[in-house]
Amino acid sequence: MNRDWIIDTASQVGKTVTIKGWVQTRRDHGKLIFIDVRDRSGIIQAVFWGGNSELFEQATALRSEFVVCLTGKIQSRGEKQINPDVPTGTVELAVETLEILNEAETPAFEIEKAAETNEETRMKYRYLDMRSDRMRNNIEKRHQIVKLIRDELDTQKFWEIETPYLTKGTPEGAREFIVPARLQPGKFFVLPQAPQQFKQLLMVGGVERYFQIARCFRDEDTRGDRQAEFTQVDMEMSFVEQEDVMQLNETLLIKIVETLYPEKRIQTVPFPRISYADAMEKYGKDSPDIREDKDDKNLLAFCWIVDFPMFEKTDTGSWTFTHNPFSAAMPEYRQQLRDKKDIGDIIAAQYDIVLNGYEIGGGSIRNHRAEDLTAVLEIMDTSPEKIESDFGHMLKAFKFGAPPHGGIAWGLERLVMLLQGEPSIRDVMAFPKTGDSRDILMDAPSVLSDKAIKEAGIKIL
RNA sequence: GGGCUCGUAGUGUAGUGGUUAUCACGCCUCCCUGUCACGGAGGAGACCGCCGGUUCAAGUCCGGUCGAGCCCGCCA
């Protein structure tokens, strides 16, 4: 590829290079023009000297965000001309040729001032926002975190497997996005709120160790730390107990911080473990912020929340699960679950990972025996017909030699948000949605044609 | 479903119910050979989100609406 990265030029004095990027600023001194050129890697000062040359005339026409290809020689700057604030501040590009690859209208906001610009404008012009240091750094760091996770889980013998996005609705939990099934009029797929059932079926399938960087969809109201569409680092393992899952994940989180955020300090290692009851009593929430100094930008206080009650009473007095129906009881409570005795006292083999007051993940050991899952559903007074229609496929699968298994899922954006010190998960997503889950860049959702609606087999009320 | 905050040139903002709506950045023209937040001179750009009401008079007060954000509910 015929281009040199700007960041590399700092050590390339004397070399003739080809730089491609965007014009960040222009400082026109009449017979001397400086152009700061930006690519993904950095910024370099390009110099055009005087007179009436054709090259100089071209440089006069350059404006903010023009896309250019520059060739020339990297030269070191005079001592008084060094800019210590820029990585390439000791060198500059003596331009020999300039090609304008594309012109640009005046940007909707100054790229260098994106941080002060209204978020609505930033989202509408996300492709401009992304050119800012802040957003580029967030996107790059997110990539590096995901890559580290992939590499690490690969060495731990995990397989990355994609599970369907067109799937079956789940009976409880978050409201789901629905997708009309054209070939089965009147029937619908839903988009998964999590790959939960599929990853358990992978365990039945003998995969043993699975992970996925999985997109999940929940049609609920949003928050600064919740989007309708988000990404989970989802994993599941066979032949493990709670301790194994927690250890592996703790090690992985520590490795991410130590490798990619060496300036940050983890408050306590191993991560403290707090029972659900203690967390509620002491902090009033199950995602406590246990930082000693909440003003310390480099302090990361991880903790595990454990010993969740398996069931809680609903408003109507019946039992419901606190997490999901697939969670198993702690080993010492498994007989009690089958006997359906003292239901409110049963502790689940369930764990949440919390960072600086945010739940960044949660998981459990699952019921791998059909009778245990059935017991959970019966405790909740689920009718035999509903058990069969909603969970029959899982119960059936479990009867064909399902291994003991368990797993966890992280909210990737929340983790990246906290590591990057951003106030919202929108800031670590390339194309986030607004508070009412609209995409103001693409203008979605949008009205469909009558033909498309008819083909989908649906009617608009 | 509910509560709260905000909406003024391209961007960020100032603006006691009273004349021609403030400032900075950006933009345009001209000048400038070492700037890097370049500098200098000049210029354009707003009908104050939208609709209605109160008032002699509304950017300012009231109601509604649209849009953005925060929070509660919700998020197995």
XYZ file of C-alpha atoms in Angstrom, chain A residues 55-418:
364
model
C 2.252 23.682 -5.876
C 1.915 26.755 -3.685
C -1.254 27.830 -5.511
C -2.712 24.381 -4.810
C -1.882 24.705 -1.130
C -3.719 28.023 -0.980
C -6.925 26.215 -1.888
C -6.737 23.694 0.955
C -9.414 23.892 3.613
C -10.374 21.971 6.754
C -11.063 18.259 6.229
C -9.939 18.180 2.604
C -8.537 14.746 1.892
C -5.019 14.933 0.543
C -2.093 12.883 -0.640
C 1.248 14.562 0.023
C 4.690 13.432 -0.974
C 7.893 14.995 0.194
C 10.886 14.644 2.408
C 10.766 14.417 6.191
C 13.114 17.022 7.610
C 14.019 17.852 11.180
C 12.920 21.198 12.513
C 15.164 23.916 13.782
C 15.620 23.998 17.496
C 13.223 26.924 17.999
C 10.626 25.296 15.795
C 10.170 22.083 17.743
C 6.658 21.521 19.089
C 6.920 19.367 22.218
C 3.147 18.856 22.384
C 2.981 16.695 19.250
C 4.636 13.277 18.805
C 5.900 14.355 15.377
C 6.873 17.795 16.676
C 10.559 17.402 15.894
C 9.978 16.886 12.164
C 7.951 18.317 9.319
C 7.087 17.362 5.782
C 8.670 19.445 3.032
C 5.955 18.965 0.447
C 6.941 18.170 -3.119
C 3.588 17.092 -4.538
C 0.022 17.633 -3.430
C -3.024 15.811 -4.705
C -6.453 16.707 -3.416
C -8.263 13.367 -3.162
C -11.481 15.032 -2.110
C -12.730 18.417 -1.057
C -14.892 18.922 2.016
C -17.588 21.285 3.095
C -16.945 23.187 6.293
C -17.575 20.550 8.962
C -20.712 20.819 11.094
C -18.446 21.266 14.083
C -14.718 21.692 14.516
C -13.181 18.256 14.952
C -10.894 19.485 17.696
C -13.935 20.796 19.577
C -16.020 17.635 19.338
C -15.788 17.175 23.096
C -17.643 20.468 23.653
C -20.190 19.814 20.947
C -23.756 18.826 21.648
C -24.132 15.053 21.640
C -27.073 15.215 19.262
C -24.884 16.941 16.669
C -22.061 14.496 17.291
C -24.395 11.545 16.711
C -25.912 13.071 13.605
C -22.427 13.556 12.185
C -20.848 10.510 13.767
C -18.368 10.191 10.910
C -16.979 13.592 11.881
C -17.051 12.855 15.607
C -14.976 9.730 14.954
C -12.152 11.847 13.583
C -11.634 13.335 17.042
C -8.862 12.015 19.266
C -11.396 11.037 21.872
C -13.624 8.877 19.712
C -10.794 7.380 17.696
C -9.096 6.382 20.922
C -12.293 4.855 22.295
C -12.826 2.836 19.142
C -9.208 1.711 18.985
C -9.106 0.709 22.652
C -12.324 -1.239 22.280
C -10.735 -3.130 19.403
C -7.641 -3.869 21.460
C -9.705 -5.116 24.388
C -11.733 -7.425 22.148
C -8.579 -8.692 20.465
C -6.958 -9.439 23.803
C -10.068 -11.319 24.915
C -10.092 -13.351 21.698
C -6.402 -14.186 21.951
C -6.587 -15.076 25.619
C -9.680 -17.253 25.332
C -8.166 -18.972 22.316
C -5.125 -19.976 24.356
C -7.560 -21.250 27.001
C -9.014 -23.564 24.317
C -12.251 -21.665 23.802
C -13.912 -21.750 20.398
C -15.595 -18.634 19.046
C -18.979 -19.649 17.690
C -21.744 -17.472 16.265
C -25.288 -18.189 17.386
C -28.436 -17.118 15.498
C -29.861 -13.625 15.596
C -33.171 -14.866 14.232
C -34.482 -17.009 17.019
C -37.376 -17.909 19.293
C -38.957 -15.606 21.822
C -38.269 -16.279 25.459
C -41.223 -16.377 27.819
C -39.924 -13.936 30.435
C -37.347 -11.236 30.722
C -36.694 -8.245 28.537
C -39.096 -7.168 25.831
C -37.823 -8.434 22.504
C -37.510 -6.970 19.022
C -39.676 -8.969 16.678
C -39.047 -9.915 13.069
C -41.905 -11.045 10.848
C -41.236 -14.379 9.166
C -42.315 -13.806 5.561
C -42.378 -17.489 4.683
C -44.517 -18.301 7.733
C -47.151 -15.534 7.735
C -48.351 -14.684 11.224
C -45.220 -16.047 12.858
C -42.265 -14.102 14.144
C -38.641 -14.455 14.944
C -37.259 -12.392 17.790
C -33.776 -10.960 18.116
C -31.929 -12.532 21.057
C -31.658 -10.639 24.344
C -28.714 -12.990 24.996
C -27.386 -16.212 23.434
C -28.227 -18.061 26.655
C -30.007 -21.120 25.352
C -27.776 -21.601 22.341
C -24.602 -21.547 24.391
C -26.037 -24.157 26.727
C -26.946 -26.287 23.735
C -23.337 -25.914 22.546
C -22.299 -27.469 25.841
C -24.702 -30.352 25.244
C -23.055 -30.559 21.828
C -19.704 -31.260 23.385
C -18.042 -27.924 22.560
C -16.892 -27.624 26.192
C -15.565 -24.108 25.885
C -17.378 -21.442 23.868
C -17.206 -17.701 23.597
C -18.741 -15.069 21.378
C -18.582 -11.333 20.996
C -22.342 -11.371 20.784
C -24.726 -8.624 19.793
C -27.801 -8.608 22.016
C -31.103 -6.771 21.619
C -33.531 -5.589 24.290
C -36.524 -3.454 23.460
C -36.534 -1.635 26.781
C -36.073 2.003 27.742
C -32.453 3.056 27.617
C -30.051 4.755 30.017
C -26.569 6.152 29.852
C -25.329 2.609 30.427
C -27.996 0.744 28.437
C -28.692 0.632 24.716
C -31.304 -1.384 22.859
C -28.504 -3.021 20.901
C -25.301 -3.867 22.741
C -22.463 -6.352 22.862
C -21.803 -9.125 25.313
C -18.593 -11.013 25.821
C -20.423 -14.280 26.254
C -18.801 -17.518 27.393
C -19.764 -20.962 28.631
C -17.722 -23.882 29.926
C -18.440 -27.523 30.648
C -17.268 -29.455 33.703
C -16.833 -26.356 35.841
C -18.125 -25.012 39.086
C -18.623 -21.402 40.097
C -15.031 -21.006 41.283
C -13.596 -21.989 37.897
C -15.630 -19.421 35.977
C -14.823 -16.668 38.439
C -11.102 -17.412 38.451
C -10.833 -17.436 34.675
C -12.719 -14.181 34.317
C -10.854 -12.448 37.086
C -7.548 -13.363 35.461
C -8.786 -12.101 32.104
C -9.958 -8.771 33.503
C -6.661 -8.257 35.312
C -4.777 -9.026 32.127
C -6.805 -6.463 30.167
C -6.028 -3.764 32.723
C -2.353 -4.622 33.095
C -1.763 -4.885 29.350
C -3.829 -2.011 28.005
C -4.154 0.306 31.013
C -0.803 0.156 32.825
C -1.511 3.574 34.347
C -4.535 2.233 36.192
C -4.549 0.517 39.558
C -6.853 -2.283 40.645
C -7.874 -1.559 44.212
C -7.901 -5.127 45.516
C -6.645 -8.401 44.044
C -8.054 -10.990 44.308
C -11.347 -9.197 43.754
C -13.356 -8.928 46.971
C -16.421 -11.134 47.177
C -19.526 -9.659 48.718
C -22.686 -11.586 49.340
C -25.864 -10.213 47.844
C -27.297 -9.802 51.332
C -24.260 -7.861 52.566
C -24.216 -5.646 49.486
C -27.871 -4.751 49.929
C -27.436 -4.114 53.631
C -24.215 -2.145 53.429
C -24.622 -0.307 50.089
C -28.324 -0.583 49.336
C -27.621 -1.955 45.858
C -26.242 -5.106 44.315
C -23.623 -3.214 42.289
C -21.739 -1.328 44.993
C -19.075 1.258 44.277
C -16.362 0.241 46.726
C -13.673 2.685 45.548
C -11.679 4.190 48.385
C -11.246 7.410 46.418
C -13.988 8.164 43.946
C -12.028 11.087 42.480
C -9.127 8.853 41.464
C -9.534 8.469 37.703
C -7.094 5.554 37.618
C -8.684 3.473 40.352
C -10.562 0.340 39.386
C -12.496 -1.348 42.172
C -13.708 -4.728 40.987
C -15.760 -6.980 43.214
C -17.838 -10.096 42.876
C -21.380 -10.281 44.187
C -22.238 -13.841 45.181
C -24.793 -15.883 47.114
C -27.856 -14.530 45.369
C -31.161 -15.939 46.554
C -32.469 -18.225 43.839
C -36.097 -17.131 44.080
C -37.996 -14.067 45.143
C -41.657 -13.399 45.739
C -43.607 -11.502 43.109
C -46.287 -8.915 43.882
C -48.897 -11.637 43.666
C -47.079 -13.824 46.161
C -45.815 -16.481 43.793
C -42.149 -17.378 43.328
C -40.013 -16.177 40.483
C -36.335 -16.606 39.702
C -34.026 -13.701 40.468
C -31.721 -14.215 37.492
C -32.919 -16.740 34.959
C -34.534 -20.179 35.084
C -31.362 -21.891 33.944
C -29.293 -21.006 37.009
C -28.508 -23.896 39.338
C -28.593 -23.867 43.102
C -25.304 -23.978 44.992
C -24.267 -27.641 45.381
C -25.402 -27.809 49.004
C -28.875 -26.569 48.017
C -29.471 -28.764 44.987
C -31.370 -31.457 46.874
C -33.419 -28.771 48.595
C -34.368 -27.410 45.170
C -35.515 -30.817 43.961
C -37.491 -31.258 47.183
C -38.906 -27.712 46.829
C -38.282 -27.125 50.514
C -37.694 -23.672 52.086
C -37.605 -22.135 48.647
C -36.771 -18.634 49.842
C -33.570 -19.876 51.470
C -32.075 -21.512 48.393
C -28.846 -19.839 47.266
C -28.059 -19.842 43.554
C -24.675 -20.625 42.010
C -24.734 -17.178 40.522
C -22.235 -14.340 40.395
C -22.072 -10.773 39.175
C -18.882 -8.895 38.448
C -19.047 -5.229 39.461
C -16.669 -2.397 38.606
C -16.834 1.042 40.212
C -20.526 0.699 40.940
C -21.575 -0.763 37.587
C -22.572 -4.361 36.957
C -20.285 -5.298 34.096
C -21.168 -8.976 33.945
C -23.054 -11.849 35.433
C -23.373 -15.567 35.130
C -24.142 -18.806 36.815
C -23.693 -22.522 36.911
C -26.671 -23.943 35.020
C -29.086 -26.703 35.723
C -27.779 -29.450 33.453
C -30.261 -32.052 34.552
C -33.783 -31.818 33.174
C -35.302 -32.544 36.573
C -33.599 -29.506 38.119
C -34.821 -27.117 35.426
C -38.273 -28.650 35.719
C -38.180 -28.148 39.488
C -37.403 -24.448 39.011
C -40.288 -24.028 36.595
C -42.680 -25.953 38.842
C -41.738 -23.785 41.822
C -42.853 -20.863 39.689
C -46.180 -22.624 39.034
C -45.474 -22.935 35.333
C -48.049 -25.232 33.752
C -46.831 -28.505 32.193
C -48.054 -27.254 28.813
C -46.059 -24.054 29.086
C -42.977 -25.894 30.305
C -43.225 -28.075 27.228
C -43.848 -25.244 24.755
C -41.277 -22.815 26.154
C -38.569 -25.097 27.500
C -39.302 -28.490 25.956
C -36.363 -28.224 23.558
C -33.969 -27.514 26.430
C -35.355 -30.261 28.661
C -35.113 -32.697 25.776
C -31.518 -31.711 25.033
C -30.545 -32.102 28.682
C -31.798 -35.698 28.570
C -29.161 -36.610 25.992
C -26.135 -36.347 28.227
C -25.793 -32.666 29.056
C -22.532 -32.069 30.930
C -22.391 -29.862 34.021
C -21.744 -26.353 32.738
C -21.778 -22.694 33.533
C -20.697 -19.374 32.163
C -20.841 -15.632 32.255
C -21.543 -12.660 30.020
C -19.954 -9.242 30.203
C -21.463 -6.004 29.057
C -18.597 -5.030 26.788
C -19.551 -1.361 26.388
C -19.871 -0.814 30.121
C -16.409 -2.219 30.701
C -14.891 -0.113 27.922
C -16.774 2.967 29.135
C -15.337 2.593 32.621
